[in-house]
PDB file of C-alpha atoms in Angstrom:
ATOM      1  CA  UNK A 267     153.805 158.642  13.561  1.00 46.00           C
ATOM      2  CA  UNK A 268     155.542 157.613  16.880  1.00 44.00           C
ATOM      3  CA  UNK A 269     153.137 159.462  18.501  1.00 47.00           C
ATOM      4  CA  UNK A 270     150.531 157.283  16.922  1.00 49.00           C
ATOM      5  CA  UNK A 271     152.103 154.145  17.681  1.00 43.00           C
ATOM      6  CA  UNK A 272     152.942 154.826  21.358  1.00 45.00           C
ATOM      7  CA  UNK A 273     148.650 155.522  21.908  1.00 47.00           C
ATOM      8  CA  UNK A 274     148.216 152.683  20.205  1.00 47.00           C
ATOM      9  CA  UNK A 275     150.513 150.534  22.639  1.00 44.00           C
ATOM     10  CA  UNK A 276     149.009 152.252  25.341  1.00 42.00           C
ATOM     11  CA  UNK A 277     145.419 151.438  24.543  1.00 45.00           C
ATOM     12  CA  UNK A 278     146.372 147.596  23.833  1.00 44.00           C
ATOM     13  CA  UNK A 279     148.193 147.493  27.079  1.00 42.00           C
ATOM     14  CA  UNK A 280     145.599 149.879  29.129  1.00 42.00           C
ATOM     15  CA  UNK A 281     144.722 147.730  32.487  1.00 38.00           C
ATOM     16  CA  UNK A 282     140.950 147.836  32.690  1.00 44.00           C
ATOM     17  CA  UNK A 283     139.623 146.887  36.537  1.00 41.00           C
ATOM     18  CA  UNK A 284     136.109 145.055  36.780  1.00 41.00           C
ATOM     19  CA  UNK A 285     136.054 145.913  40.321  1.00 40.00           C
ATOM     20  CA  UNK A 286     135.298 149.100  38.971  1.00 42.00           C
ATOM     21  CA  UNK A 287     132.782 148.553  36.774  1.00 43.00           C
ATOM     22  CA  UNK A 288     131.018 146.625  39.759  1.00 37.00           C
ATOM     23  CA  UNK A 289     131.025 149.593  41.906  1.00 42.00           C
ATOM     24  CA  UNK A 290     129.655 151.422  39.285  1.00 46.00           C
ATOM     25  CA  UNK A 291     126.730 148.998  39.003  1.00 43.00           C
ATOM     26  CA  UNK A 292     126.461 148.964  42.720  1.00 39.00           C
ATOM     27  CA  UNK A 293     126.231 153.179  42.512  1.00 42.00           C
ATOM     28  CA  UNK A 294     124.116 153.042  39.581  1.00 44.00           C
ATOM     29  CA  UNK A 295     121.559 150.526  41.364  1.00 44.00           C
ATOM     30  CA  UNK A 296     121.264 152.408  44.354  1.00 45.00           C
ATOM     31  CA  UNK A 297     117.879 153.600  44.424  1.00 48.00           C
ATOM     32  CA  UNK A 298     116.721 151.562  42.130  1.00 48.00           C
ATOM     33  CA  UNK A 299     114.216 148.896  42.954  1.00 50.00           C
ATOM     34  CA  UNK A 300     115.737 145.583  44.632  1.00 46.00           C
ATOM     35  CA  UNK A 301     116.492 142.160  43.431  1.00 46.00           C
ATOM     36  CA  UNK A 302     114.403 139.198  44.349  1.00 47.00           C
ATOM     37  CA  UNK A 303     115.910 137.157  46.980  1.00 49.00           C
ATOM     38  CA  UNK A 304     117.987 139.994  48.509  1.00 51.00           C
ATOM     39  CA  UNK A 305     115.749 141.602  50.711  1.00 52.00           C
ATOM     40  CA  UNK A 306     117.137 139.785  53.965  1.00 53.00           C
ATOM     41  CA  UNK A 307     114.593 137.258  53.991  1.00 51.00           C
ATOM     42  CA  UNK A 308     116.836 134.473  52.075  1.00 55.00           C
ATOM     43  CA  UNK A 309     119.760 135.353  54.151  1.00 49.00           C
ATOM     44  CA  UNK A 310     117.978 134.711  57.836  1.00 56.00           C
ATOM     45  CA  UNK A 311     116.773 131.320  56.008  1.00 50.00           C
ATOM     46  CA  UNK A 312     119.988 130.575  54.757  1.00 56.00           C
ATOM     47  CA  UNK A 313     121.208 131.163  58.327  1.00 56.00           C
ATOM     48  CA  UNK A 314     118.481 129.525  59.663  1.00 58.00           C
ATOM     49  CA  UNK A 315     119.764 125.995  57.779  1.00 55.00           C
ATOM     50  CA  UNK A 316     123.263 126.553  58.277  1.00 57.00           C
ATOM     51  CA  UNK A 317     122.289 126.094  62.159  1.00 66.00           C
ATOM     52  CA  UNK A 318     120.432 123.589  61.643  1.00 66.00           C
ATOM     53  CA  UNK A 319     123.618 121.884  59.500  1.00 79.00           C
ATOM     54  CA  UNK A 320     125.721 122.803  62.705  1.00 87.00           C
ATOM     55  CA  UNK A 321     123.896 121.294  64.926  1.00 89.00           C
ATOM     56  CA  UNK A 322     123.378 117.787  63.507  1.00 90.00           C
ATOM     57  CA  UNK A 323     127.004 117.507  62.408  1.00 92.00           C
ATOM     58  CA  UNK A 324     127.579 118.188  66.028  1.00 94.00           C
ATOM     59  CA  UNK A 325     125.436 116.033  67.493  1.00 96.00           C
ATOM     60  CA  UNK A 326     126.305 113.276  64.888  1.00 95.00           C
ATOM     61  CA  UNK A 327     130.314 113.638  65.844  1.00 96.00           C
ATOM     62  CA  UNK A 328     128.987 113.491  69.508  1.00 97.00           C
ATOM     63  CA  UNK A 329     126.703 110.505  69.194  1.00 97.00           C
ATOM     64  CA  UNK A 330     129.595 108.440  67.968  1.00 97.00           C
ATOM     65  CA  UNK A 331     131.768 109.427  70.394  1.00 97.00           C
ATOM     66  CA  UNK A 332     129.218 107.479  72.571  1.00 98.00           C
ATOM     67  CA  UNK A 333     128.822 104.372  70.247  1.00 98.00           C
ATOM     68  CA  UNK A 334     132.529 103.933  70.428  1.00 98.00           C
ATOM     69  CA  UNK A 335     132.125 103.898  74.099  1.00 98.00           C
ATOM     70  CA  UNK A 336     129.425 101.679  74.049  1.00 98.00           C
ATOM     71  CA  UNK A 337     131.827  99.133  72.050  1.00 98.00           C
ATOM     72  CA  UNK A 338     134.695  99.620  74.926  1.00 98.00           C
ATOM     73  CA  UNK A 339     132.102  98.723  77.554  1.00 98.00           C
ATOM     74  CA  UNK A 340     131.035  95.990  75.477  1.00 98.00           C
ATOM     75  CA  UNK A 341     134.278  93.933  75.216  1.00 98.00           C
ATOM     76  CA  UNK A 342     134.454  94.301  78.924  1.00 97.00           C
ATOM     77  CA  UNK A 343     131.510  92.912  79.417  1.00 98.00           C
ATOM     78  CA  UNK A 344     132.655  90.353  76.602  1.00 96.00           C
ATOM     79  CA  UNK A 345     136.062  90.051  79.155  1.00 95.00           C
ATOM     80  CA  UNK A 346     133.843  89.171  82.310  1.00 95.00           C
ATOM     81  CA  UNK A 347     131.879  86.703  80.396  1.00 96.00           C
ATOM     82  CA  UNK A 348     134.931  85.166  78.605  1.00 94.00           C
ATOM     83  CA  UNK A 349     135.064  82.420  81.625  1.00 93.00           C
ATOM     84  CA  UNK A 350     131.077  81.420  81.196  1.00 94.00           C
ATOM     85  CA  UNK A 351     131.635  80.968  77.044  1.00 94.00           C
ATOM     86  CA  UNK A 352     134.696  78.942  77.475  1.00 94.00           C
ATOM     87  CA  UNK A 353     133.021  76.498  79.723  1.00 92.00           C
ATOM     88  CA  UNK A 354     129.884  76.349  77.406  1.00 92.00           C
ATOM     89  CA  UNK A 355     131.812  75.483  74.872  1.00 92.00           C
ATOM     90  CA  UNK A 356     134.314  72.878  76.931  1.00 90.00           C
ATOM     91  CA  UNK A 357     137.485  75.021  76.056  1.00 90.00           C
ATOM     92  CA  UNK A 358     139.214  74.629  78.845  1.00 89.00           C
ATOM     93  CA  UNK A 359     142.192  77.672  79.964  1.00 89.00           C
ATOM     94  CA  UNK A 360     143.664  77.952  83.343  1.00 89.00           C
ATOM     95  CA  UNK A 361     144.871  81.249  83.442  1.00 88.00           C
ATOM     96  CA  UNK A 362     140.717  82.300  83.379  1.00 86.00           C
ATOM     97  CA  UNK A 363     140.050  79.560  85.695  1.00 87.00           C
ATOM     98  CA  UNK A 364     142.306  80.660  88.110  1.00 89.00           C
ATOM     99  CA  UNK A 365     141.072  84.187  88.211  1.00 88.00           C
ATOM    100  CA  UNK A 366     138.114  82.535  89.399  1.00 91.00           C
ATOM    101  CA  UNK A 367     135.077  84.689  87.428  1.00 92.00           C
ATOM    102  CA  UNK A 368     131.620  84.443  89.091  1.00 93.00           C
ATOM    103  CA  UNK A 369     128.700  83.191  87.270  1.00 93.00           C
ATOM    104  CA  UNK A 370     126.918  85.284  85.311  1.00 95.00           C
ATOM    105  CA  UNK A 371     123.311  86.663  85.565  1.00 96.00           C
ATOM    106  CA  UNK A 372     120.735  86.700  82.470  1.00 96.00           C
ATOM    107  CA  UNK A 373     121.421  90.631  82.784  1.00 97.00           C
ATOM    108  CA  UNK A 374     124.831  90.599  81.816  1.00 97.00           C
ATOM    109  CA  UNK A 375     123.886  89.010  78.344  1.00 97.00           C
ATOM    110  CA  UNK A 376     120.831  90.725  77.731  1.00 98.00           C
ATOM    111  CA  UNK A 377     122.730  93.511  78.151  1.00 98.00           C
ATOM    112  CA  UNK A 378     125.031  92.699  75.247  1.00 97.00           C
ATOM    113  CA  UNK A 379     122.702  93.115  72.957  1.00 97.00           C
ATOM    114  CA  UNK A 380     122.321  96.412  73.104  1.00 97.00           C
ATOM    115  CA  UNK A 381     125.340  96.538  71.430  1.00 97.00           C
ATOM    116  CA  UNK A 382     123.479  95.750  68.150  1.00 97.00           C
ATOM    117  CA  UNK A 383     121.473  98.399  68.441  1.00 96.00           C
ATOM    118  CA  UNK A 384     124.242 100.984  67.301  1.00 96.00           C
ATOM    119  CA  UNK A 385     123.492  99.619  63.772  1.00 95.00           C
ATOM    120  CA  UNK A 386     120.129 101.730  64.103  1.00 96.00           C
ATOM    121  CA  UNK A 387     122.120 104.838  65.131  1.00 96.00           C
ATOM    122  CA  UNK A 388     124.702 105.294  62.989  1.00 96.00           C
ATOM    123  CA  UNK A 389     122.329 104.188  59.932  1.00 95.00           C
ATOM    124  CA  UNK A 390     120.330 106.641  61.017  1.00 95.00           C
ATOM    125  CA  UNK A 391     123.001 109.310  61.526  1.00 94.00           C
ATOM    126  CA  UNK A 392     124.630 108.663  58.143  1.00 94.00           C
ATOM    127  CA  UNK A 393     121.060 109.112  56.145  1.00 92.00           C
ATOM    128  CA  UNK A 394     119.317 111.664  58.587  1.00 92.00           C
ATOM    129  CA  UNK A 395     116.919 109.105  58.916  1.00 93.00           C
ATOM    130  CA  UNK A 396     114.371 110.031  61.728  1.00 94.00           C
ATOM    131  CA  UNK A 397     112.445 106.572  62.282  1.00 95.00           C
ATOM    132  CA  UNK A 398     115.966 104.674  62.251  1.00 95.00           C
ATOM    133  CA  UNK A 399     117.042 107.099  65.082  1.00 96.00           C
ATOM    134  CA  UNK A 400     113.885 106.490  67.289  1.00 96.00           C
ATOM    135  CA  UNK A 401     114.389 102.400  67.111  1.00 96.00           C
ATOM    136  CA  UNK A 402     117.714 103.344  68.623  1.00 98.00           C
ATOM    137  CA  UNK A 403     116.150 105.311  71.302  1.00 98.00           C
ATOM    138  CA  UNK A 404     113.672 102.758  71.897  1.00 98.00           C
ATOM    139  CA  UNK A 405     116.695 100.466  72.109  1.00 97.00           C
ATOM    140  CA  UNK A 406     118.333 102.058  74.481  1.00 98.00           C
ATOM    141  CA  UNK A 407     115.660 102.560  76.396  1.00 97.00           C
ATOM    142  CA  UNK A 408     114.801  99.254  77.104  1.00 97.00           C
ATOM    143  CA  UNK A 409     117.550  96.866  75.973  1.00 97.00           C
ATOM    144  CA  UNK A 410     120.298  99.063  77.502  1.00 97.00           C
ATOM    145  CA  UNK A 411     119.038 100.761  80.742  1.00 98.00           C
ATOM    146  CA  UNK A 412     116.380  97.852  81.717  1.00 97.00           C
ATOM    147  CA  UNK A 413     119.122  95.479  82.490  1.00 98.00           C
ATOM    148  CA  UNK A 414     121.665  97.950  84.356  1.00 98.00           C
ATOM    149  CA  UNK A 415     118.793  99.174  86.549  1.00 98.00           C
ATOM    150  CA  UNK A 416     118.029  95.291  87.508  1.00 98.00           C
ATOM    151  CA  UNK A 417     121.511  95.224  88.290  1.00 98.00           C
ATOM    152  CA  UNK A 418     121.820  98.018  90.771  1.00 97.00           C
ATOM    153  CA  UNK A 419     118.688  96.820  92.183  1.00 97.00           C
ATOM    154  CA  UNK A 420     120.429  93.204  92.777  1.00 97.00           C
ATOM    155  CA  UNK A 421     123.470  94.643  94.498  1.00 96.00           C
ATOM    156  CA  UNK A 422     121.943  97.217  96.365  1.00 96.00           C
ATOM    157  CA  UNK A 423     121.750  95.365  99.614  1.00 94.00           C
ATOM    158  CA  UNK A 424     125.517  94.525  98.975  1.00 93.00           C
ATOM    159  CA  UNK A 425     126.573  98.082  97.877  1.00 94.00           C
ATOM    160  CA  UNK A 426     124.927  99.726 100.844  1.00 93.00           C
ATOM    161  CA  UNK A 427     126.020  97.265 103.571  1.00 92.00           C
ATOM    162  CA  UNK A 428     129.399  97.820 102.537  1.00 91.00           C
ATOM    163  CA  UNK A 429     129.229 101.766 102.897  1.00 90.00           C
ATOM    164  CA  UNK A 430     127.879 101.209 106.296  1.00 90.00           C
ATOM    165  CA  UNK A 431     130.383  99.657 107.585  1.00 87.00           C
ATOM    166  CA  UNK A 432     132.405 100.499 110.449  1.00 82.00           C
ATOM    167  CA  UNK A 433     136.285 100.920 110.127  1.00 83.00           C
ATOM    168  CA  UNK A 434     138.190  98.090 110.544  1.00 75.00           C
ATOM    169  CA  UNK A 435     135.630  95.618 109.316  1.00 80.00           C
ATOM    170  CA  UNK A 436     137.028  92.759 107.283  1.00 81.00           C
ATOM    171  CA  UNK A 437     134.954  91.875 104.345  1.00 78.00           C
ATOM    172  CA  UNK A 438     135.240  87.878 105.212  1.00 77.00           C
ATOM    173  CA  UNK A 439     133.221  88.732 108.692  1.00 73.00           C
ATOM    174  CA  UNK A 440     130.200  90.044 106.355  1.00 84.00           C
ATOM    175  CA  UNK A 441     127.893  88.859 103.945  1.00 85.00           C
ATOM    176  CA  UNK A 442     129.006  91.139 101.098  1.00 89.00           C
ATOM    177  CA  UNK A 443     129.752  88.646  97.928  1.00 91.00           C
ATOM    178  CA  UNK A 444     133.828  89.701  97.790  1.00 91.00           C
ATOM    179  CA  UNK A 445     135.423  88.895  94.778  1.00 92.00           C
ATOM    180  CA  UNK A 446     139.489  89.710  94.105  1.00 88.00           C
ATOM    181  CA  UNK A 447     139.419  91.139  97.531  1.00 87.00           C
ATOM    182  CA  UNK A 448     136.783  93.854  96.485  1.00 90.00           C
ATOM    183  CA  UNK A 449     133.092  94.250  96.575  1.00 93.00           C
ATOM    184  CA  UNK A 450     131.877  92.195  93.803  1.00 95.00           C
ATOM    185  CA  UNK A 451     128.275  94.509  93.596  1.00 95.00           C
ATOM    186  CA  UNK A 452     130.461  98.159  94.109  1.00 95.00           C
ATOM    187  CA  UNK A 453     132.365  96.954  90.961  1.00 96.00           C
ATOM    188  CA  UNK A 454     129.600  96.109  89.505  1.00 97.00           C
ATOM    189  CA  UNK A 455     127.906  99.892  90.247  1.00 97.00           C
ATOM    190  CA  UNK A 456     131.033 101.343  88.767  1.00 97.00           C
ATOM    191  CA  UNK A 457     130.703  99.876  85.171  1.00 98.00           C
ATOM    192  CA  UNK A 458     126.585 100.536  85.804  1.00 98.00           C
ATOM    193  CA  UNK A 459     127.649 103.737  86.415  1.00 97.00           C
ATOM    194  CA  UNK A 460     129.751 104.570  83.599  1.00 98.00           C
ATOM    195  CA  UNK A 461     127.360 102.691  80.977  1.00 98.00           C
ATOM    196  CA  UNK A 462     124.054 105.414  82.453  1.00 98.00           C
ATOM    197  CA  UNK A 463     126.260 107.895  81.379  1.00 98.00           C
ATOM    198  CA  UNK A 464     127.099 106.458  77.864  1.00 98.00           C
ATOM    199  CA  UNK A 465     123.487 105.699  77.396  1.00 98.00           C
ATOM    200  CA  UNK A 466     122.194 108.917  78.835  1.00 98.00           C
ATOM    201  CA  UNK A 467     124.618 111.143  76.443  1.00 98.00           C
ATOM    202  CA  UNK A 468     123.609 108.639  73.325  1.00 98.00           C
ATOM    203  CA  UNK A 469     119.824 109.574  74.221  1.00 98.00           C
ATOM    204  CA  UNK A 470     120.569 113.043  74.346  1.00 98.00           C
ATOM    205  CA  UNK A 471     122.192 113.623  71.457  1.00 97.00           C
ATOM    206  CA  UNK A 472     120.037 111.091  68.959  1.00 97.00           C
ATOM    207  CA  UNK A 473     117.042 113.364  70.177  1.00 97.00           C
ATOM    208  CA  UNK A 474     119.298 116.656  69.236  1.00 95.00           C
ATOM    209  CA  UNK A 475     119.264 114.826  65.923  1.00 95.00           C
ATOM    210  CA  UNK A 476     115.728 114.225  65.497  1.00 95.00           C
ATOM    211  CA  UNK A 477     114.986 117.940  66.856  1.00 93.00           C
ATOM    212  CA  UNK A 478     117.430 119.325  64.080  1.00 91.00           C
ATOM    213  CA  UNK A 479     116.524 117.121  61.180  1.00 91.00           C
ATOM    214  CA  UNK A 480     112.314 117.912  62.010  1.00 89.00           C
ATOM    215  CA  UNK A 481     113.451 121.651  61.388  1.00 83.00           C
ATOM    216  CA  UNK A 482     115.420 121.424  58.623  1.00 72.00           C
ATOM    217  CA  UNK A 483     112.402 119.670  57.222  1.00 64.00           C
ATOM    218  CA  UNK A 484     110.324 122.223  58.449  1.00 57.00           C
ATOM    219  CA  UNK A 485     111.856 124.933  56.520  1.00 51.00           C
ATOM    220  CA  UNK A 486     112.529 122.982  53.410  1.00 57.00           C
ATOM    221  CA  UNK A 487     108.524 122.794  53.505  1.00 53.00           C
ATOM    222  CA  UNK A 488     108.592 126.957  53.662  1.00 48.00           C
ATOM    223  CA  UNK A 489     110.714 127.021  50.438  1.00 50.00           C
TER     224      UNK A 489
END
């Protein structure tokens, strides 16, 4: 009788592992013929999108890193035209008046609105939207870099003077428009420069995007 009741404890109690009975399935199917979908095909497709994923979450993070660049060089734009909207609009404060801001050129505005254009690219980047990312490009393009390139053309007879000088050459004794002290047209080359490079990067990685997101479709087609 106690015998009896101990097997019986034992069998309610007995641990049974399904890893087990897994490997068993996995021994018993060797050989055997092989399930749909598991031949390697859907796994180098699988992989395939993954990359694909990678890259445009990449590219995404990367693009607006350069928006939020774009908006830095934007408010100091907005900064150097601060003096030319206060006086449109008779407000009158003599800390900017005594820094003594020169006029601004139709570049310097036109080139503000390329700030707009961002709406285009992150829309785009937050739907994978392919036509929304080429208006951005387009933007860019011509909104952005037309109006920096006018600019270095403007000050290149400034910029390139002042390299040439010889040492010991005060700015007053040259023609060179001198603002603060400095070069008026080299500072101007060194936000130029900087806003190329935000623009060039933005460019780079919207088309990154539109690469990635035409492949992705391409292999949801192959489905």
């Amino acid at each position: 009788m106690t015998s009896g009741l101990a097997g019986q404890k034992l069998s309610k109690y007995s641990y049974h592992d399904d890893d087990d009975d897994y490997d068993d399935q996995i021994m018993a199917s060797r050989g055997g013929p092989m399930v749909i979908g598991t031949d390697g095909a859907d796994f180098e497709h699988r992989q395939r999108v993954a990359a694909h994923y990678q890259i445009s979450a990449l590219n995404k993070a990367r693009l607006k890193y350069c928006i939020f660049f774009h908006y830095l060089l934007f408010f100091v734009m907005l900064v150097k035209l601060s003096a030319d909207i206060l006086d449109r609009l008779d407000i009158f404060i003599l800390e900017i008046e005594e820094l003594q801001i020169p006029q601004p050129l139709w570049w310097e505005y036109f080139w503000c609105l390329s700030v707009f254009l961002s709406y285009f690219g992150l829309t785009a980047a937050r739907r994978n939207r392919i036509n929304d990312m080429k208006k951005y490009m387009v933007g860019i393009s011509t909104v952005a870099f037309v109006p920096l390139l006018y600019c270095l053309i403007y000050y290149l007879n400034d910029v390139s003077e002042y390299i040439s000088l010889e040492k010991g050459t005060e700015l007053e004794d040259t023609d060179i428009f001198v603002w603060q002290g400095y070069p008026y047209g080299l500072l101007w080359y060194g936000f130029v420069l900087l806003a190329l490079q935000v623009h060039f990067f933005s460019l780079y990685f919207a088309w990154n995007l539109i690469k990635a997101w035409r492949a992705r479709g391409t292999l949801r087609k192959e489905q």
